Coordinates of C-alpha atoms in Angstrom, one line a residue:
M1173 CA 0.0 0.0 0.0
Y1174 CA 1.4 3.4 -1.0
P1175 CA 1.3 6.5 1.2
P1176 CA -1.1 9.2 0.0
A1177 CA 0.4 11.6 -2.5
P1178 CA 1.3 15.0 -1.0
Y1179 CA -1.2 17.8 -1.8
Y1180 CA 0.0 20.8 -3.7
A1181 CA -2.0 24.0 -4.0
P1182 CA -2.9 24.8 -7.6
P1183 CA -0.8 27.4 -9.3
P1184 CA -2.2 30.9 -9.4
P1185 CA -4.1 32.0 -12.6
A1186 CA -2.1 33.6 -15.3
Y1187 CA -3.6 37.0 -14.7
Y1188 CA -2.7 37.0 -11.0
A1189 CA -0.3 39.7 -9.8
P1190 CA 0.4 41.2 -6.4
P1191 CA -1.4 44.5 -5.8
L1192 CA 0.5 47.5 -7.1
M1193 CA 1.9 50.0 -4.7
P1194 CA 2.8 53.5 -5.9
P1195 CA 6.4 54.5 -5.3
P1196 CA 7.1 56.8 -2.3
P1197 CA 6.7 60.5 -3.1
K1198 CA 9.9 62.3 -3.9
R1199 CA 11.0 64.7 -1.1
Y1200 CA 10.9 68.4 -2.2
S1201 CA 12.0 71.2 0.0
P1202 CA 10.2 74.5 -0.8
W1203 CA 12.6 77.3 -1.8
L1204 CA 10.4 79.7 -3.8
V1205 CA 8.2 80.8 -0.9
P1206 CA 11.3 81.8 1.2
L1207 CA 12.7 83.5 -1.8
I1208 CA 9.5 85.5 -2.3
F1209 CA 9.7 86.6 1.3
L1210 CA 13.3 87.7 0.9
V1211 CA 12.5 89.6 -2.4
N1212 CA 9.6 91.4 -0.7
L1213 CA 11.7 92.3 2.3
G1214 CA 14.5 93.5 0.1
L1215 CA 12.1 95.6 -2.0
F1216 CA 10.6 97.1 1.2
I1217 CA 14.1 98.2 2.4
W1218 CA 14.7 99.8 -1.0
I1219 CA 11.3 101.6 -0.8
M1220 CA 12.3 103.0 2.6
Y1221 CA 15.6 104.1 1.2
E1222 CA 13.9 105.9 -1.7
N1223 CA 11.3 107.4 0.6
N1224 CA 13.9 109.2 2.7
C1225 CA 11.6 110.5 5.4
P1226 CA 14.1 113.1 6.9
S1227 CA 14.2 114.8 3.5
K1228 CA 10.5 115.5 3.7
I1229 CA 10.1 116.4 7.4
S1230 CA 12.4 116.8 10.3
K1231 CA 14.2 113.7 11.5
D1232 CA 12.5 114.1 15.0
Q1233 CA 9.1 113.7 13.4
C1234 CA 10.0 110.5 11.5
M1235 CA 9.3 107.2 13.3
L1236 CA 12.7 105.9 14.6
G1237 CA 14.3 108.8 12.8
Q1238 CA 17.2 109.0 15.3
Y1239 CA 18.1 105.4 14.7
L1240 CA 17.3 104.6 11.1
D1241 CA 18.0 108.0 9.5
R1242 CA 17.1 107.7 5.8
F1243 CA 15.4 104.3 6.3
S1244 CA 13.0 105.7 9.0
F1245 CA 9.3 105.5 8.7
Q1246 CA 6.6 108.2 8.1
P1247 CA 4.8 109.4 11.3
W1248 CA 2.1 107.2 12.7
K1249 CA -0.6 109.7 11.7
D1250 CA 0.5 109.5 8.0
N1251 CA 1.0 105.7 7.7
R1252 CA -0.4 103.3 10.3
M1253 CA 1.2 100.4 8.5
V1254 CA 4.6 101.8 9.5
G1255 CA 6.0 102.6 6.1
P1256 CA 6.5 105.2 3.3
T1257 CA 4.3 107.8 1.8
P1258 CA 1.7 107.0 -0.9
E1259 CA 3.6 109.2 -3.4
T1260 CA 6.7 107.0 -3.0
L1261 CA 4.7 103.8 -3.6
Q1262 CA 3.2 105.4 -6.7
R1263 CA 6.6 106.4 -8.0
L1264 CA 8.1 102.9 -7.5
G1265 CA 5.4 100.9 -9.1
G1266 CA 2.2 101.0 -7.0
L1267 CA -1.1 100.3 -8.6
D1268 CA -2.5 103.6 -9.8
R1269 CA -5.5 102.9 -12.0
K1270 CA -5.1 106.1 -14.1
L1271 CA -1.4 105.3 -14.9
V1272 CA -2.3 101.7 -15.8
V1273 CA -4.8 102.8 -18.4
D1274 CA -2.6 105.6 -19.7
G1275 CA 0.3 103.3 -20.7
E1276 CA 1.8 101.7 -17.6
P1277 CA 0.1 98.2 -17.5
W1278 CA 3.3 96.8 -15.9
R1279 CA 1.9 98.2 -12.6
L1280 CA -0.6 95.3 -12.5
L1281 CA 2.4 93.0 -11.8
S1282 CA 4.9 95.3 -10.0
S1283 CA 2.4 96.4 -7.3
M1284 CA 2.1 92.9 -5.9
W1285 CA 5.8 93.0 -4.8
L1286 CA 5.5 96.3 -2.9
H1287 CA 4.1 96.8 0.6
A1288 CA 2.7 99.8 2.4
G1289 CA 4.5 99.2 5.7
L1290 CA 6.2 96.7 8.0
I1291 CA 2.8 95.5 9.4
H1292 CA 1.4 95.0 5.9
L1293 CA 4.6 93.1 4.8
F1294 CA 4.8 90.7 7.7
A1295 CA 1.1 90.0 7.9
N1296 CA 1.2 89.0 4.2
M1297 CA 4.4 87.0 4.5
L1298 CA 2.9 85.0 7.5
S1299 CA -0.1 84.2 5.4
L1300 CA 2.1 83.2 2.5
D1301 CA 4.0 80.8 4.7
F1302 CA 0.7 79.3 6.1
V1303 CA -0.8 78.5 2.7
G1304 CA 2.2 78.6 0.3
L1305 CA 4.7 76.2 1.7
R1306 CA 2.3 73.2 1.4
L1307 CA 1.3 74.1 -2.1
E1308 CA 4.9 74.4 -3.3
R1309 CA 5.9 71.2 -1.5
D1310 CA 3.0 69.3 -3.1
F1311 CA 3.1 70.7 -6.6
G1312 CA 6.6 72.2 -7.2
F1313 CA 7.7 75.7 -7.8
H1314 CA 6.7 75.9 -11.5
R1315 CA 3.0 75.4 -10.9
F1316 CA 3.1 77.4 -7.7
V1317 CA 4.5 80.5 -9.4
F1318 CA 1.9 80.4 -12.1
V1319 CA -0.9 80.3 -9.5
Y1320 CA 0.8 83.1 -7.5
V1321 CA 1.4 85.5 -10.3
L1322 CA -1.8 84.9 -12.3
A1323 CA -3.9 85.2 -9.1
G1324 CA -2.2 88.4 -8.2
L1325 CA -2.8 89.7 -11.7
G1326 CA -6.5 88.8 -11.4
G1327 CA -6.8 90.6 -8.1
N1328 CA -5.2 93.7 -9.4
L1329 CA -7.5 93.7 -12.5
A1330 CA -10.5 93.4 -10.2
S1331 CA -9.1 96.3 -8.0
C1332 CA -8.7 98.5 -11.1
L1333 CA -12.2 97.8 -12.4
N1334 CA -13.8 98.3 -9.0
I1335 CA -12.3 101.8 -8.5
I1336 CA -13.1 102.9 -12.0
K1337 CA -16.7 101.7 -11.6
H1338 CA -17.2 103.7 -8.4
D1339 CA -14.9 106.7 -8.7
W1340 CA -12.6 107.3 -11.7
S1341 CA -10.9 110.3 -10.0
S1342 CA -9.9 108.3 -6.9
K1343 CA -6.2 108.6 -6.2
T1344 CA -5.9 105.5 -4.1
I1345 CA -2.6 103.5 -4.5
S1346 CA -2.8 99.8 -4.1
V1347 CA 0.1 97.6 -3.2
G1348 CA 0.8 94.2 -1.7
A1349 CA 0.7 90.5 -2.2
S1350 CA -2.8 90.0 -0.7
G1351 CA -4.4 89.3 -4.0
A1352 CA -1.9 86.6 -4.8
I1353 CA -2.2 85.1 -1.3
F1354 CA -6.0 85.0 -1.5
G1355 CA -5.4 83.3 -4.8
L1356 CA -3.4 80.6 -3.1
L1357 CA -6.3 80.1 -0.6
G1358 CA -8.7 79.8 -3.5
A1359 CA -6.4 77.3 -5.3
S1360 CA -6.1 75.3 -2.1
L1361 CA -9.9 74.9 -1.9
S1362 CA -10.3 73.9 -5.6
E1363 CA -7.3 71.6 -5.4
L1364 CA -8.9 69.8 -2.5
I1365 CA -12.2 69.4 -4.5
T1366 CA -10.6 68.1 -7.7
N1367 CA -8.2 65.8 -5.9
W1368 CA -11.0 64.6 -3.6
T1369 CA -10.0 60.9 -3.7
V1370 CA -6.5 61.3 -2.3
Y1371 CA -7.2 63.2 0.9
D1372 CA -8.5 62.4 4.4
D1373 CA -10.3 64.8 6.7
K1374 CA -11.6 66.6 3.6
C1375 CA -14.6 68.4 5.2
S1376 CA -12.6 69.8 8.1
T1377 CA -9.9 71.1 5.8
I1378 CA -12.5 72.8 3.6
M1379 CA -14.0 74.5 6.6
I1380 CA -10.6 75.7 7.8
L1381 CA -9.8 77.2 4.3
I1382 CA -13.3 78.9 4.1
L1383 CA -13.0 80.3 7.6
N1384 CA -9.5 81.6 6.9
A1385 CA -10.6 83.3 3.7
A1386 CA -13.7 84.8 5.4
L1387 CA -11.7 86.0 8.4
N1388 CA -9.2 87.8 6.1
L1389 CA -12.0 89.3 4.1
A1390 CA -13.6 90.5 7.3
I1391 CA -10.4 92.1 8.5
G1392 CA -10.1 93.8 5.1
F1393 CA -13.6 95.3 5.4
L1394 CA -12.9 96.5 9.0
L1395 CA -9.7 98.2 8.0
K1396 CA -11.2 99.6 4.8
M1397 CA -8.6 97.8 2.6
D1398 CA -8.9 97.0 -1.1
N1399 CA -11.2 94.0 -0.7
S1400 CA -12.0 94.0 -4.5
G1401 CA -8.4 92.9 -5.1
H1402 CA -8.8 90.2 -2.4
V1403 CA -12.0 88.8 -3.9
G1404 CA -10.5 89.0 -7.4
G1405 CA -7.5 87.0 -6.3
L1406 CA -9.6 84.5 -4.4
V1407 CA -11.9 83.8 -7.4
T1408 CA -9.0 83.7 -9.9
G1409 CA -7.0 81.3 -7.7
F1410 CA -10.0 79.1 -7.2
F1411 CA -10.4 78.5 -11.0
L1412 CA -6.6 78.2 -11.4
G1413 CA -6.5 75.4 -8.9
F1414 CA -8.7 73.2 -11.1
V1415 CA -6.4 73.8 -14.1
L1416 CA -2.9 73.7 -12.6
L1417 CA -3.1 71.7 -9.3
V1418 CA -4.5 68.4 -10.4
K1419 CA -3.0 65.2 -8.8
P1420 CA -3.3 61.6 -10.1
Q1421 CA -6.4 60.0 -8.6
F1422 CA -6.1 57.4 -5.8
G1423 CA -4.8 54.0 -7.0
Y1424 CA -3.0 55.3 -10.1
V1425 CA 0.5 53.9 -10.7
S1426 CA 2.8 55.2 -13.5
S1427 CA 3.5 52.6 -16.2
K1428 CA 7.2 52.8 -15.5
Y1429 CA 6.6 51.2 -12.1
I1430 CA 4.4 48.4 -13.4
P1431 CA 6.1 45.1 -14.2
S1432 CA 5.6 43.6 -17.6
Y1433 CA 3.7 40.5 -16.2
H1434 CA 1.1 42.6 -14.5
Q1435 CA -2.1 42.2 -16.5
V1436 CA -4.8 43.6 -14.1
K1437 CA -6.9 46.6 -14.9
R1438 CA -5.0 49.8 -14.2
T1439 CA -6.5 53.0 -12.7
A1440 CA -6.5 56.0 -15.0
R1441 CA -4.3 58.9 -14.1
H1442 CA -7.2 61.3 -13.9
N1443 CA -11.0 60.8 -13.7
F1444 CA -13.7 62.4 -15.8
C1445 CA -14.6 65.0 -13.1
Q1446 CA -11.0 66.3 -13.0
Y1447 CA -10.9 66.7 -16.8
F1448 CA -14.4 68.3 -16.8
L1449 CA -13.6 70.8 -14.0
G1450 CA -10.2 71.7 -15.5
L1451 CA -11.7 72.4 -18.9
L1452 CA -14.6 74.4 -17.5
A1453 CA -12.3 76.4 -15.2
L1454 CA -10.0 77.2 -18.1
V1455 CA -12.9 78.5 -20.2
V1456 CA -14.0 80.7 -17.2
L1457 CA -10.5 82.0 -16.7
V1458 CA -10.1 83.0 -20.4
I1459 CA -13.4 84.8 -20.2
L1460 CA -12.6 86.6 -16.9
Y1461 CA -9.2 87.8 -18.0
G1462 CA -10.5 88.7 -21.5
V1463 CA -13.4 90.7 -20.1
G1464 CA -11.3 92.3 -17.4
V1465 CA -8.5 93.5 -19.7
G1466 CA -11.0 94.6 -22.3
K1467 CA -13.0 96.7 -19.9
L1468 CA -9.9 98.2 -18.3
F1469 CA -8.2 99.4 -21.5
N1470 CA -11.4 100.7 -23.1
I1471 CA -11.9 103.1 -20.3
K1472 CA -10.5 105.9 -22.4
E1473 CA -13.6 105.7 -24.6
I1474 CA -15.8 106.1 -21.5
K1475 CA -13.8 109.1 -20.3
E1476 CA -14.8 111.0 -23.4
H1477 CA -18.3 111.2 -22.0
L1478 CA -17.3 112.3 -18.5
P1479 CA -17.1 115.9 -17.1
D1480 CA -13.9 117.8 -17.9
S1481 CA -12.9 117.9 -14.2
V1482 CA -12.7 114.1 -14.3
K1483 CA -11.2 113.8 -17.8
N1484 CA -8.4 116.1 -16.9
Y1485 CA -7.3 114.2 -13.8

């Protein structure tokens, strides 16, 4: 009598393969956000040098005039942000709506790198660190800089159109990175929506972003700041996030990490909703920028119908 034959498990089917695991993400250390901070700080020092408060009033009247000399600040009653005069900001690239329309459109970009004072500068840079470091770490500097600059441009366009609509003769000078930073907040919100499958604690994160944006807008209203630029940057950044900040959906693995024997169904890089939202947002952005630029630079035709006192400003 022979012993029973040993039992062997049947071989796995031909299509069997172990589950795919995406490779660990590459480590990226943000460098553009710190560079933006240094550039803004350097430009503010240059602004204070050009402002030269003691040349306008006595050194004793300038804030910290005895210690900072040429770099001292305007008196508190003149600038509660602790900084230069509006005339200095206008001369160095601040957003003056009349000058933009009359041949200096570069101010739409230059103004976002200038700040009205130390308080303004450090409040904006703290906000930039809060929202910007994560975005640059997750998406790299190239996509980050597009969102930052384009959102700032959108905010400045909205600011120009708002002041022209309400008071063409207003001499308000707008400066600051607030529009771009609000754009980063808006992009963070849309990025969370379009990349919904790859995040945990989504609802709490959305609430934090919304409350942050609402709080900053409320502060802008209380301090009578240029909230049209904030809203313009927020809206622009929201749509830019759908276009520029799209991640591969959960479960996607690049083909270069898939072995040749693996025959199971693969997850697509992006899903239909991501493509649809990205295309829709791109169309909206083209319309918004087109309408904004068109309205802004056709103001000269409108001025022909205004009183001489306004046309001659």
